[in-house]
CSV table of C-alpha atoms in Angstrom, one decimal:
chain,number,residue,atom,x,y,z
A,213,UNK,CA,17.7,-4.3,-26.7
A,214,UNK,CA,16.8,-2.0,-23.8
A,215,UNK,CA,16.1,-4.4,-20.8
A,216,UNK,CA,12.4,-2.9,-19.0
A,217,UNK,CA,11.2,-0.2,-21.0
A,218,UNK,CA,8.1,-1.0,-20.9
A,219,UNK,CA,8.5,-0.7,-16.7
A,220,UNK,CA,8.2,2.7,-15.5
A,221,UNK,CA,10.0,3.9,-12.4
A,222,UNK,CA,11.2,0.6,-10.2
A,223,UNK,CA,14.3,2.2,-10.6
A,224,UNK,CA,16.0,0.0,-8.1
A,225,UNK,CA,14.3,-3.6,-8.9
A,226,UNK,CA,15.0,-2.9,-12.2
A,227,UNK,CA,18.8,-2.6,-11.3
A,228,UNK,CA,19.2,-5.6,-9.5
A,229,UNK,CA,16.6,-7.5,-12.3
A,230,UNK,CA,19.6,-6.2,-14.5
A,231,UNK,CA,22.1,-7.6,-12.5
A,232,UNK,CA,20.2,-11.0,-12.4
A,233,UNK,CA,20.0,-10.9,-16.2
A,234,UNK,CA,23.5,-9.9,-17.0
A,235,UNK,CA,24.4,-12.9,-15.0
A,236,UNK,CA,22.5,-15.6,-16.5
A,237,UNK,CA,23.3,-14.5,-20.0
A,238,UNK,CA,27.2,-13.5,-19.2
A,239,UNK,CA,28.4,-16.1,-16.7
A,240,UNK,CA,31.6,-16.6,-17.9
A,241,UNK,CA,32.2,-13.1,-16.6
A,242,UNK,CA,31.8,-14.2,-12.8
A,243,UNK,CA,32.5,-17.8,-13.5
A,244,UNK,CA,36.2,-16.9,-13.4
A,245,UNK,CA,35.3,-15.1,-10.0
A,246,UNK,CA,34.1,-18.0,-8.3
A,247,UNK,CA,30.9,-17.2,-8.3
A,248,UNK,CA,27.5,-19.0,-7.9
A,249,UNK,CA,25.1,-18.3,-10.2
A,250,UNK,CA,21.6,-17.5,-8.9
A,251,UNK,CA,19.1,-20.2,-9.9
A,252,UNK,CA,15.7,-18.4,-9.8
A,253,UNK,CA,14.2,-15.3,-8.8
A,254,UNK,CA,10.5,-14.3,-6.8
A,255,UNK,CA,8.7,-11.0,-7.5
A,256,UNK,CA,6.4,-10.5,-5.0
A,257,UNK,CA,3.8,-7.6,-3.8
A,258,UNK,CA,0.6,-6.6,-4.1
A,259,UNK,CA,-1.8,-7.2,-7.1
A,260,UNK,CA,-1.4,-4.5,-10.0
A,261,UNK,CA,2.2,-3.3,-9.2
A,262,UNK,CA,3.3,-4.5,-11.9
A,263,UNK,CA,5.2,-7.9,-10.8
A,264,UNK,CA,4.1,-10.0,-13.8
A,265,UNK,CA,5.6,-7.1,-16.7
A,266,UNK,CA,8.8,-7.2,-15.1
A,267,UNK,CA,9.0,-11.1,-14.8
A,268,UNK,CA,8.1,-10.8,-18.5
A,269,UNK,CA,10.7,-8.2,-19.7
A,270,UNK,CA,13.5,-10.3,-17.7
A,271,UNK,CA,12.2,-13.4,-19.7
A,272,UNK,CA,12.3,-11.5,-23.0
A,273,UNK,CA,16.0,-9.7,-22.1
A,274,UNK,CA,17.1,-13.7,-21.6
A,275,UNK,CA,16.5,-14.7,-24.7
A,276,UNK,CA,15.4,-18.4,-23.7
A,277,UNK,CA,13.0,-20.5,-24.3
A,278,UNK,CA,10.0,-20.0,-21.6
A,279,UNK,CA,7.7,-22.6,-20.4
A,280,UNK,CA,5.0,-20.7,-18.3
A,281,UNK,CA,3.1,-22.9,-15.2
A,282,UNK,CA,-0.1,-21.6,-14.1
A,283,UNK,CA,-2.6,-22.6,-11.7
A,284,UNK,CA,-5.1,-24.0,-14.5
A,285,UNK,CA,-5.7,-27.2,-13.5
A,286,UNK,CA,-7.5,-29.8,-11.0
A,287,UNK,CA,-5.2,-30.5,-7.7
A,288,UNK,CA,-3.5,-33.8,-9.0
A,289,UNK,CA,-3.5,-33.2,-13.0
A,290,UNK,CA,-1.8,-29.7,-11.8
A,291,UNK,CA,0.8,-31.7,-9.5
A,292,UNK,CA,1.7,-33.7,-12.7
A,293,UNK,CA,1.5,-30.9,-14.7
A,294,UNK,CA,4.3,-28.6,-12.6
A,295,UNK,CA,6.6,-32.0,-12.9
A,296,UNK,CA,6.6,-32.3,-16.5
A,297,UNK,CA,6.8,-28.7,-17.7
A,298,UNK,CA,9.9,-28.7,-15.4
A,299,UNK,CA,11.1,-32.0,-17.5
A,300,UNK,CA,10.6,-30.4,-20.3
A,301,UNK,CA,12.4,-27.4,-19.6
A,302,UNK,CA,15.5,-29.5,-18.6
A,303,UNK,CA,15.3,-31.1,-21.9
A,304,UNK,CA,15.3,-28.1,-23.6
A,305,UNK,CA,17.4,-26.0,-21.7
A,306,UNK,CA,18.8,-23.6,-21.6
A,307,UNK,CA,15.5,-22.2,-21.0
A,308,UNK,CA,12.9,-20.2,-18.3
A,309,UNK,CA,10.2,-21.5,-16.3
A,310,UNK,CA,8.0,-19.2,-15.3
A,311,UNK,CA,5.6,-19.6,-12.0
A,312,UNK,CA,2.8,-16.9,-12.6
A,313,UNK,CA,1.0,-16.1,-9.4
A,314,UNK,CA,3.0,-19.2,-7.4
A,315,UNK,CA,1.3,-18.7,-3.9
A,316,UNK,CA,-2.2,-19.4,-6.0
A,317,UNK,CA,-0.8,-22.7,-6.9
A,318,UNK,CA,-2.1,-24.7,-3.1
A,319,UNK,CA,-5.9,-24.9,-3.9
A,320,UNK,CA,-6.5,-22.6,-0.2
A,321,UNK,CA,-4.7,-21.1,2.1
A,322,UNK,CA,-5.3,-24.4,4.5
A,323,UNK,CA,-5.3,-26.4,1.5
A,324,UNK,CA,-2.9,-29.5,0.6
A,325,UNK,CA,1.2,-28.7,0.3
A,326,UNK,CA,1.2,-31.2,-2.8
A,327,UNK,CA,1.3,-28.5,-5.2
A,328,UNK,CA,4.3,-26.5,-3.2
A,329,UNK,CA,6.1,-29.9,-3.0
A,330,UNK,CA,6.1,-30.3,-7.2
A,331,UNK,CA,7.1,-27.2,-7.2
A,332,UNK,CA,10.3,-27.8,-4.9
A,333,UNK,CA,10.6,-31.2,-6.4
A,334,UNK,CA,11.3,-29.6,-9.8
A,335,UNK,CA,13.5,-27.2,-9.1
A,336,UNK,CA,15.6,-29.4,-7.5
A,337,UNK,CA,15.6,-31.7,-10.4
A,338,UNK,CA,16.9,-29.0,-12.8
A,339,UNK,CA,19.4,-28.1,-10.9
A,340,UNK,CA,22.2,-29.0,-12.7
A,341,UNK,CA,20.6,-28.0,-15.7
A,342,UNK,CA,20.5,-24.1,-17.5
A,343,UNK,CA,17.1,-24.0,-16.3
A,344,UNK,CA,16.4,-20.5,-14.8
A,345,UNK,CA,13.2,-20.3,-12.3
A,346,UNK,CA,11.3,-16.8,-12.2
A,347,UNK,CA,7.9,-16.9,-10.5
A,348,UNK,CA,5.6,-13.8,-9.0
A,349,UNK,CA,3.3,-14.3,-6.1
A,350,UNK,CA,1.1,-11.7,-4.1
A,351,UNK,CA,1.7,-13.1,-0.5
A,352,UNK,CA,4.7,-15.6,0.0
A,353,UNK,CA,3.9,-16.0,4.2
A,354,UNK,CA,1.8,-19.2,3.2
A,355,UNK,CA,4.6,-20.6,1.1
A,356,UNK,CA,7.2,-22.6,2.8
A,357,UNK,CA,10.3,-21.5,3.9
A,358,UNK,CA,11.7,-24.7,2.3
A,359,UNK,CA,10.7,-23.3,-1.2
A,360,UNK,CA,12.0,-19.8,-0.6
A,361,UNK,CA,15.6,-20.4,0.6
A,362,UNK,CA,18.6,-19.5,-1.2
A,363,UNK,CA,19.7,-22.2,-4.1
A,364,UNK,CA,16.1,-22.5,-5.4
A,365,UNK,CA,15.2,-18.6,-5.0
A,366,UNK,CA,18.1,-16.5,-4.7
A,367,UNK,CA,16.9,-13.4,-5.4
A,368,UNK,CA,13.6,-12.5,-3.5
A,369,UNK,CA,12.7,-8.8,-4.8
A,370,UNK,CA,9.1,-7.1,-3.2
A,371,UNK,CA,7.6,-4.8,-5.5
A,372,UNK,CA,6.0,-2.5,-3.3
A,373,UNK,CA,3.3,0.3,-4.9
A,374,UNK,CA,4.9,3.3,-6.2
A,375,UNK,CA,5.7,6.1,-3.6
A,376,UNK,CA,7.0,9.7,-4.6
A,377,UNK,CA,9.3,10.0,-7.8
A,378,UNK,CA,7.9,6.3,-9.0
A,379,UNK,CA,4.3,7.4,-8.6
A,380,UNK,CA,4.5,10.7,-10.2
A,381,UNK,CA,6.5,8.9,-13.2
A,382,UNK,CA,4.0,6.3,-13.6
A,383,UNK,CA,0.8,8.8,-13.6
A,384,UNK,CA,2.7,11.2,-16.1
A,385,UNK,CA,2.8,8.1,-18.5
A,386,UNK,CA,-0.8,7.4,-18.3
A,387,UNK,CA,-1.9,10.8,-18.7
A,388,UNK,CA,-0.1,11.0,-21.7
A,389,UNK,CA,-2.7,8.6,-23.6
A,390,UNK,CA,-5.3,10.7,-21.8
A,391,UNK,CA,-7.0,14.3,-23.2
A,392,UNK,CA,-6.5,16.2,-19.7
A,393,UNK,CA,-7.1,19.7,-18.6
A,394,UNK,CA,-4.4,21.8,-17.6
A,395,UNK,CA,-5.6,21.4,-13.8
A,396,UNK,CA,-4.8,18.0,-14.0
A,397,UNK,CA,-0.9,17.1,-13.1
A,398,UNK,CA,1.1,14.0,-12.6
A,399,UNK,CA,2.1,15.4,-8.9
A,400,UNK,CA,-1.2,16.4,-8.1
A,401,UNK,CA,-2.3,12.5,-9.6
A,402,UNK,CA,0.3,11.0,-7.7
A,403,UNK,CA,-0.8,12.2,-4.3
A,404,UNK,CA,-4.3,11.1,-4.7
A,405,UNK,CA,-2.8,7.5,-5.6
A,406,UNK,CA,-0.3,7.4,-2.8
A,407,UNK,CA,0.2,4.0,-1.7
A,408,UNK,CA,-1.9,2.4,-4.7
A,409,UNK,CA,-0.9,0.1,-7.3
A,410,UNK,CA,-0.8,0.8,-11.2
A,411,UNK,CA,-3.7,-1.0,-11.6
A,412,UNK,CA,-5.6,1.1,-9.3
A,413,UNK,CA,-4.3,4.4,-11.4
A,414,UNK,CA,-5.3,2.9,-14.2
A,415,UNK,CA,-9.4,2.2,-13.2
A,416,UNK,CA,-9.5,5.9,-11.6
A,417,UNK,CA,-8.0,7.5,-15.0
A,418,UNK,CA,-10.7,5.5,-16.9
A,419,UNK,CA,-13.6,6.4,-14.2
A,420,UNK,CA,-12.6,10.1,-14.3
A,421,UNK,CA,-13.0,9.8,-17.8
A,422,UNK,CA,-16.3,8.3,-18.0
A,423,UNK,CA,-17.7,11.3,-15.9
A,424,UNK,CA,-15.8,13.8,-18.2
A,425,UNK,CA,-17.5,12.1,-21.1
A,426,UNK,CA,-21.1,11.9,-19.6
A,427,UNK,CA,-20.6,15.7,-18.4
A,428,UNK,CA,-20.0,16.5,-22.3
A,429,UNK,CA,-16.7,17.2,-21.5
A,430,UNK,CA,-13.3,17.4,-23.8
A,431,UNK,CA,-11.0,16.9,-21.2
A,432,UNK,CA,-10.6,15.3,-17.8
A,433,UNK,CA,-10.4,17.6,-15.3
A,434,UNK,CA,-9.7,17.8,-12.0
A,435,UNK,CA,-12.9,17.5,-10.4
A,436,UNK,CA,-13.5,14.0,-12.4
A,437,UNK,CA,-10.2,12.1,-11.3
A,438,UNK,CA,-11.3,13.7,-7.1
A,439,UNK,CA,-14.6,12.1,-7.7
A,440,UNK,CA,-13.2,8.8,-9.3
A,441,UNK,CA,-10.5,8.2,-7.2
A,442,UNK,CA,-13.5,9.0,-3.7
A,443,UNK,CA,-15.7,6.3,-5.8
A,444,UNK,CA,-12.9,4.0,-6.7
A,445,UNK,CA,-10.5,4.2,-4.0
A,446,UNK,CA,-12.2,5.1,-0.6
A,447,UNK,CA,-16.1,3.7,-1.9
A,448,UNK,CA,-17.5,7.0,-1.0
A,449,UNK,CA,-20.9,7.9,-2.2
A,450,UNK,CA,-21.5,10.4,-5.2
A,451,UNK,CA,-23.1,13.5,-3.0
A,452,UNK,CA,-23.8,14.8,0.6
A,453,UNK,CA,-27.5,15.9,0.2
A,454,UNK,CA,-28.8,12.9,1.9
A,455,UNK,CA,-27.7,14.2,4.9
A,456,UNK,CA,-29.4,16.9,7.7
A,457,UNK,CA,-27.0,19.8,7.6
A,458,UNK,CA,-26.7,19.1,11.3
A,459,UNK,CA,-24.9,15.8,10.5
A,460,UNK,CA,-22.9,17.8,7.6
A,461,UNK,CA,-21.3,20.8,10.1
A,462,UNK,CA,-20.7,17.5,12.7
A,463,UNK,CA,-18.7,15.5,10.2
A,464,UNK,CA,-16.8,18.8,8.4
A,465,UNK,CA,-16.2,19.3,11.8
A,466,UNK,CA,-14.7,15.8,12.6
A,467,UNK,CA,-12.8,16.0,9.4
A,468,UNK,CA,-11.6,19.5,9.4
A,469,UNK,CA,-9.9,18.2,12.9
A,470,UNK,CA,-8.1,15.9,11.1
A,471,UNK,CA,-6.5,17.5,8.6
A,472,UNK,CA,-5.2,21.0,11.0
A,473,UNK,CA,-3.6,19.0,13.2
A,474,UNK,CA,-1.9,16.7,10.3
A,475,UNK,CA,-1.4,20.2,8.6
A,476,UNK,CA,0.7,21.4,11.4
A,477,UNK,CA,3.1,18.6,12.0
A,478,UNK,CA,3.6,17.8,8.5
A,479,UNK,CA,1.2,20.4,5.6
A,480,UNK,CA,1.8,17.5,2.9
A,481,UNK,CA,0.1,14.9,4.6
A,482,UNK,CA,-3.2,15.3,3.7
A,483,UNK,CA,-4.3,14.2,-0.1
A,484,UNK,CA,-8.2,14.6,0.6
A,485,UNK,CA,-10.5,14.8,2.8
A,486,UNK,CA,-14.3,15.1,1.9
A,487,UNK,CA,-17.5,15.0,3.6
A,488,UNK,CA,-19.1,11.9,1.4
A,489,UNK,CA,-19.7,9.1,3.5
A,490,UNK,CA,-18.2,5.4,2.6
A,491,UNK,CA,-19.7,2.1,1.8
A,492,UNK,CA,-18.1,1.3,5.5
A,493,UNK,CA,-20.0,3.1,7.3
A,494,UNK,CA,-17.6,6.3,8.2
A,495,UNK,CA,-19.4,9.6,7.3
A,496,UNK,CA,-16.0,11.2,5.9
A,497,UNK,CA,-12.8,10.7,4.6
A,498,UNK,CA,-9.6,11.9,5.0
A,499,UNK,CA,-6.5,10.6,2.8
A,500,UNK,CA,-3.4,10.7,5.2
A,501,UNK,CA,0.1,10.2,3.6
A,502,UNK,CA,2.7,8.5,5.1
A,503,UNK,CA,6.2,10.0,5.1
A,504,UNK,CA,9.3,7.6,3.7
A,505,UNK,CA,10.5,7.4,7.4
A,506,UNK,CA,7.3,6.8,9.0
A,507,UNK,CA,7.7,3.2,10.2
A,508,UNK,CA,11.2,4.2,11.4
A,509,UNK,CA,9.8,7.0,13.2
A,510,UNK,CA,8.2,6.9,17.0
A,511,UNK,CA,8.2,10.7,16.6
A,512,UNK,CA,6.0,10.2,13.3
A,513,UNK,CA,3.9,6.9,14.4
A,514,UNK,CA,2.8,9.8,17.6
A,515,UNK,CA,1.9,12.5,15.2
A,516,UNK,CA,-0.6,10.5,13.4
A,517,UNK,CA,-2.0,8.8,16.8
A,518,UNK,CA,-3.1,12.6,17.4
A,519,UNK,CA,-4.2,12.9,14.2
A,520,UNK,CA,-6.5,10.1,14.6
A,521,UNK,CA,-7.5,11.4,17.9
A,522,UNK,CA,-8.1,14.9,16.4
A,523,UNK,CA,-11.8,14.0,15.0
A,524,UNK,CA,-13.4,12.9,18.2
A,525,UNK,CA,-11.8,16.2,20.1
A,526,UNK,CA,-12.9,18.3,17.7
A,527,UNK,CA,-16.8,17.1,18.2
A,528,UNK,CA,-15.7,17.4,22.1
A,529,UNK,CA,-15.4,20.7,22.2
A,530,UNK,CA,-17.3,22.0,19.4
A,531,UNK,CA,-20.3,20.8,20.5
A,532,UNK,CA,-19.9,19.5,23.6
A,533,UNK,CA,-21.0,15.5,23.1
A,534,UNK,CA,-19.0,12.6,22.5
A,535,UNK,CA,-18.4,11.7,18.8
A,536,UNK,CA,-20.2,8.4,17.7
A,537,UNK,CA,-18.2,8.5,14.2
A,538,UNK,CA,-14.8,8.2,15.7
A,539,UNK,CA,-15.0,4.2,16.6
A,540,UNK,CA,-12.7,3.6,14.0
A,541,UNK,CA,-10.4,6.2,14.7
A,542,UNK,CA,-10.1,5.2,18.1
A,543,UNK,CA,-9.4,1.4,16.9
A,544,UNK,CA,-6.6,2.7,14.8
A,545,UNK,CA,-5.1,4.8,17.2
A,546,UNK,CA,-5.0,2.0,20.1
A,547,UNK,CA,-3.5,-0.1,18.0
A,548,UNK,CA,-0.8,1.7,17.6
A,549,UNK,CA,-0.3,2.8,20.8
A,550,UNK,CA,-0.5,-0.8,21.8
A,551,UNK,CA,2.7,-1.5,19.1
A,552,UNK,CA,4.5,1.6,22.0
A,553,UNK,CA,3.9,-0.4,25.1
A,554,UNK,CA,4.4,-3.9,24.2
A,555,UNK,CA,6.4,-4.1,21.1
A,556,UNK,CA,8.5,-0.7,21.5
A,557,UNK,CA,8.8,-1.0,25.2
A,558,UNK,CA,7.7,3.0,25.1
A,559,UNK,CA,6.3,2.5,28.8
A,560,UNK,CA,9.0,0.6,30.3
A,561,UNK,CA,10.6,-2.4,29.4
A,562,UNK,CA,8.7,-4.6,32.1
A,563,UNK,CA,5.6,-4.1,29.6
A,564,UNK,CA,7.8,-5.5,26.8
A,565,UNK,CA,5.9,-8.3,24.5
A,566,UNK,CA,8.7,-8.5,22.0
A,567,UNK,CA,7.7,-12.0,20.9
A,568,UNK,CA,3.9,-11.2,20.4
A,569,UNK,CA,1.6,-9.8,18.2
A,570,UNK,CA,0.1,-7.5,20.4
A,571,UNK,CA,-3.6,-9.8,21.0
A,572,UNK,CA,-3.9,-8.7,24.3
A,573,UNK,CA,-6.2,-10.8,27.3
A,574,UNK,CA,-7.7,-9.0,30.2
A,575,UNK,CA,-5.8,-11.6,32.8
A,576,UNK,CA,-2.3,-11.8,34.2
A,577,UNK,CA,0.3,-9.1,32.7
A,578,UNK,CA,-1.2,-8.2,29.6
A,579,UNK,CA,-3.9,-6.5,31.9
A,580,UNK,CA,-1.4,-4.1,32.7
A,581,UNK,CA,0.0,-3.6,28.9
A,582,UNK,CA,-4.0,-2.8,28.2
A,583,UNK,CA,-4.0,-0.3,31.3
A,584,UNK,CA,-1.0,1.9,30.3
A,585,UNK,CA,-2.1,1.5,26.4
A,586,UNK,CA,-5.5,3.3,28.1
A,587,UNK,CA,-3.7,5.9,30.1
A,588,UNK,CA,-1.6,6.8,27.4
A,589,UNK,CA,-4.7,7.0,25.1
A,590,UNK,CA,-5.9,9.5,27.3
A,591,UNK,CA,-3.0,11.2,27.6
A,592,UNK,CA,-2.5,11.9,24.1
A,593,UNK,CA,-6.3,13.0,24.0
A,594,UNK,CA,-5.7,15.7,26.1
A,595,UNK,CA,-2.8,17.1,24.3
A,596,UNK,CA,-4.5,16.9,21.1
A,597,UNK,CA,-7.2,19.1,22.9
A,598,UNK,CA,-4.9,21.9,23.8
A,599,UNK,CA,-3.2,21.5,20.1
A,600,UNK,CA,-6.8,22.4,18.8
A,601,UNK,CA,-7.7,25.3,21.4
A,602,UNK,CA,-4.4,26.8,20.1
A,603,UNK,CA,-5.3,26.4,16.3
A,604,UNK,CA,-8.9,26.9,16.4
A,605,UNK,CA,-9.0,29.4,13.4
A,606,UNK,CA,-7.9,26.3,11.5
A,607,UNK,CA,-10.3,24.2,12.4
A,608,UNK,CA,-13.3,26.9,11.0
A,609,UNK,CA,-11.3,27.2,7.8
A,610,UNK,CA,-11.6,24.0,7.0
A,611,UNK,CA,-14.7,22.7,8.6
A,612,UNK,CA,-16.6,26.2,6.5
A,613,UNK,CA,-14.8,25.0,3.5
A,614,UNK,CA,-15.7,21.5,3.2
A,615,UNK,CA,-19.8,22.3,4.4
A,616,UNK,CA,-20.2,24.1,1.4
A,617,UNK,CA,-17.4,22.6,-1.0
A,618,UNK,CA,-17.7,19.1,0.0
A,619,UNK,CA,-14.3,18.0,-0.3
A,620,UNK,CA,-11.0,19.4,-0.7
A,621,UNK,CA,-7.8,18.7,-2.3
A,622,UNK,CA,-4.1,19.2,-0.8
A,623,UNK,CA,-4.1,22.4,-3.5
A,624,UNK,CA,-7.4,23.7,-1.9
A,625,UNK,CA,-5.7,23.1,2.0
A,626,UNK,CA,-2.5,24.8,1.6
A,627,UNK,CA,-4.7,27.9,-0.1
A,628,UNK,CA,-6.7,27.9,3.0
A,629,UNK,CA,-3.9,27.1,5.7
A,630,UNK,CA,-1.1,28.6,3.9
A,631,UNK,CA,2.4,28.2,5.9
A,632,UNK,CA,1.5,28.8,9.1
A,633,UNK,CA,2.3,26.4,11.7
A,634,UNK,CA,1.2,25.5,15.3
């Protein structure tokens, strides 16, 4: 039987989800080693990626019995419950028992640690027993670091969403139940859903194709997944029109600053970027990519601080006034030039606040964390300034296209841009 077929990509979970099974179905193979068998395994990440198929494949590639526990019942018929599906399962082991959603299990974040302490309770009780323990859970910081060590979970795997080769996998299998025109591509799919789960994937593909089928259309195309995943994904509104065209060369303005100065330090960062204006209150999107190393990168984490900063500068010195649509831009960009001074030590080492999260006062020190985050702020405002002056003709190329387009897609940039650079 092939073990995760029905799991696309996940490449590397699915390795060491193999390496789990092959050990609780073959351990006299590493019982002559000396080795410890692990007793239970936690899936965890965000909802939709897929942890509960896996957990179910393992369970299926086992061959055991399962008992499933899910959070079904009131707080203290649930606490028995938990303690007598794990008697059961010792009494009919070797078997599986299967915690579905786990960090659900305490009625509220604050709630009462009863159900966490069953939990822990039986797994401690089978321990002796062929009782394996797979559970899936979309946060695990609220569940104790009692119930996570190694001997009751010995294998804790995050399933992140799909990034890159995964993604573009995982679309080209939906598509493939899907009647879609040629415009349409996995790659081209996989960049609008960068960073989102398969669940997400799933409700765009079927909102694109309620607008290809209202339109009178055959296929999906291209213009129905933009507009589904600008509904679906970012909450934009369906149109511009209600706006003055004032307000529309302002914000293609704002956006198109975005996008040249992320097209010059890295041309495949942008996925979209459209004019339509949110449920939140921001009169344009812009869908930056992350790179693989971004989080390992001060070089990269920079970039897109200038890229953030890149909107209000644009409205700066296009039209002279101070840009009332960039408050969130701003917010985003202090906070991570607040991560340089007090968690990178960018600044100096003397502004150094290794051991917080950055929730600055206005007293003592931190007064002076908050002043060089501001100076460097306005630092980093001025060199995105003289990027722009440089790269104007950019700037027009986009802000012309998306007044009269409305929104454009990473295809529709690198047409416009082509390969030049700063």
């Amino acid at each position: 039987m092939e073990i995760f077929k029905n799991v696309i990509g996940y490449d590397k979970e699915k390795q060491e989800l193999m390496q789990v099974c092959d050990m609780v179905t073959d351990p006299q193979k590493y019982a002559v080693l000396g080795v410890r068998l692990p007793r239970g395994v936690l899936l965890h990440g965000e909802p939709g990626v897929g942890k509960t198929l896996m957990a179910t494949d393992l369970i299926n590639a086992m061959g055991r019995k399962i008992f499933t526990i899910r959070r079904d019942k009131s707080n203290d018929k649930f606490v028995d419950h938990i303690g007598e599906v794990f008697a059961e399962a010792k009494n009919s082991a070797p078997s599986v028992v299967f915690l579905d959603d786990m960090d659900k299990f305490a009625h509220s974040k604050y709630g009462s640690p009863e159900e966490f302490t069953a939990v822990q309770a039986g797994i401690d009780a089978v321990n002796n027993s062929d009782v394996f323990v797979i559970a899936t859970a979309n946060d695990i910081d609220d569940i104790p670091q009692s119930l996570l060590r190694s001997g009751r979970f010995d294998r804790i795997i995050e399933v992140c969403t799909p990034r890159r080769k995964d993604a573009v996998e995982i679309v080209r299998h939906y598509l493939s139940g899907k009647k879609v025109a040629n415009d349409v591509t996995a790659e081209l799919v996989a960049r609008l859903m960068d960073g989102h789960s398969c669940a997400d994937l799933e409700s765009v593909l079927n909102e694109a194709g309620i607008y290809a089928g209202f339109d009178g259309c055959a296929q999906i195309g291209r213009t129905h997944i933009m507009r589904a995943v600008l509904r679906n994904i970012f909450e934009a509104e369906d149109g511009v029109n209600e706006i003055s065209a004032a307000l529309k060369q302002e914000v293609a303005f704002h956006e198109a600053g975005h996008v040249a100065v992320a097209y010059i330090f890295e041309p495949e960062s942008v996925g979209i970027v459209s004019i339509r204006s949110c449920s939140n209150d921001e009169r344009g999107v812009v869908q930056l990519l992350k790179s693989d190393d971004y989080f390992g990168s001060y070089e990269k984490m920079y970039q897109r601080v200038l890229v953030l900063l890149a909107g209000r500068a644009v409205t700066e010195l296009k039209f002279g006034r101070t840009d009332v649509g960039a408050e969130s831009d701003l917010s985003r960009a202090t906070a991570i030039i607040q991560r340089f001074v007090c968690k990178y030590g960018a600044s100096g080492l003397h502004l150094l606040r290794a051991d917080s999260d950055c929730d600055l006062e206005y007293d003592g020190n931190d007064r002076a964390v908050i002043d060089e985050t501001n100076a460097m702020l306005a630092r980093m405002y001025e060199e995105v300034k003289a990027i722009l002056r440089k790269n104007w003709d950019k700037v027009e190329l986009v802000a012309a296209a998306l007044a009269e387009r409305g929104t454009l897609l990473f295809e529709d940039i690198v047409e416009l841009l082509g390969d030049k650079a700063a």
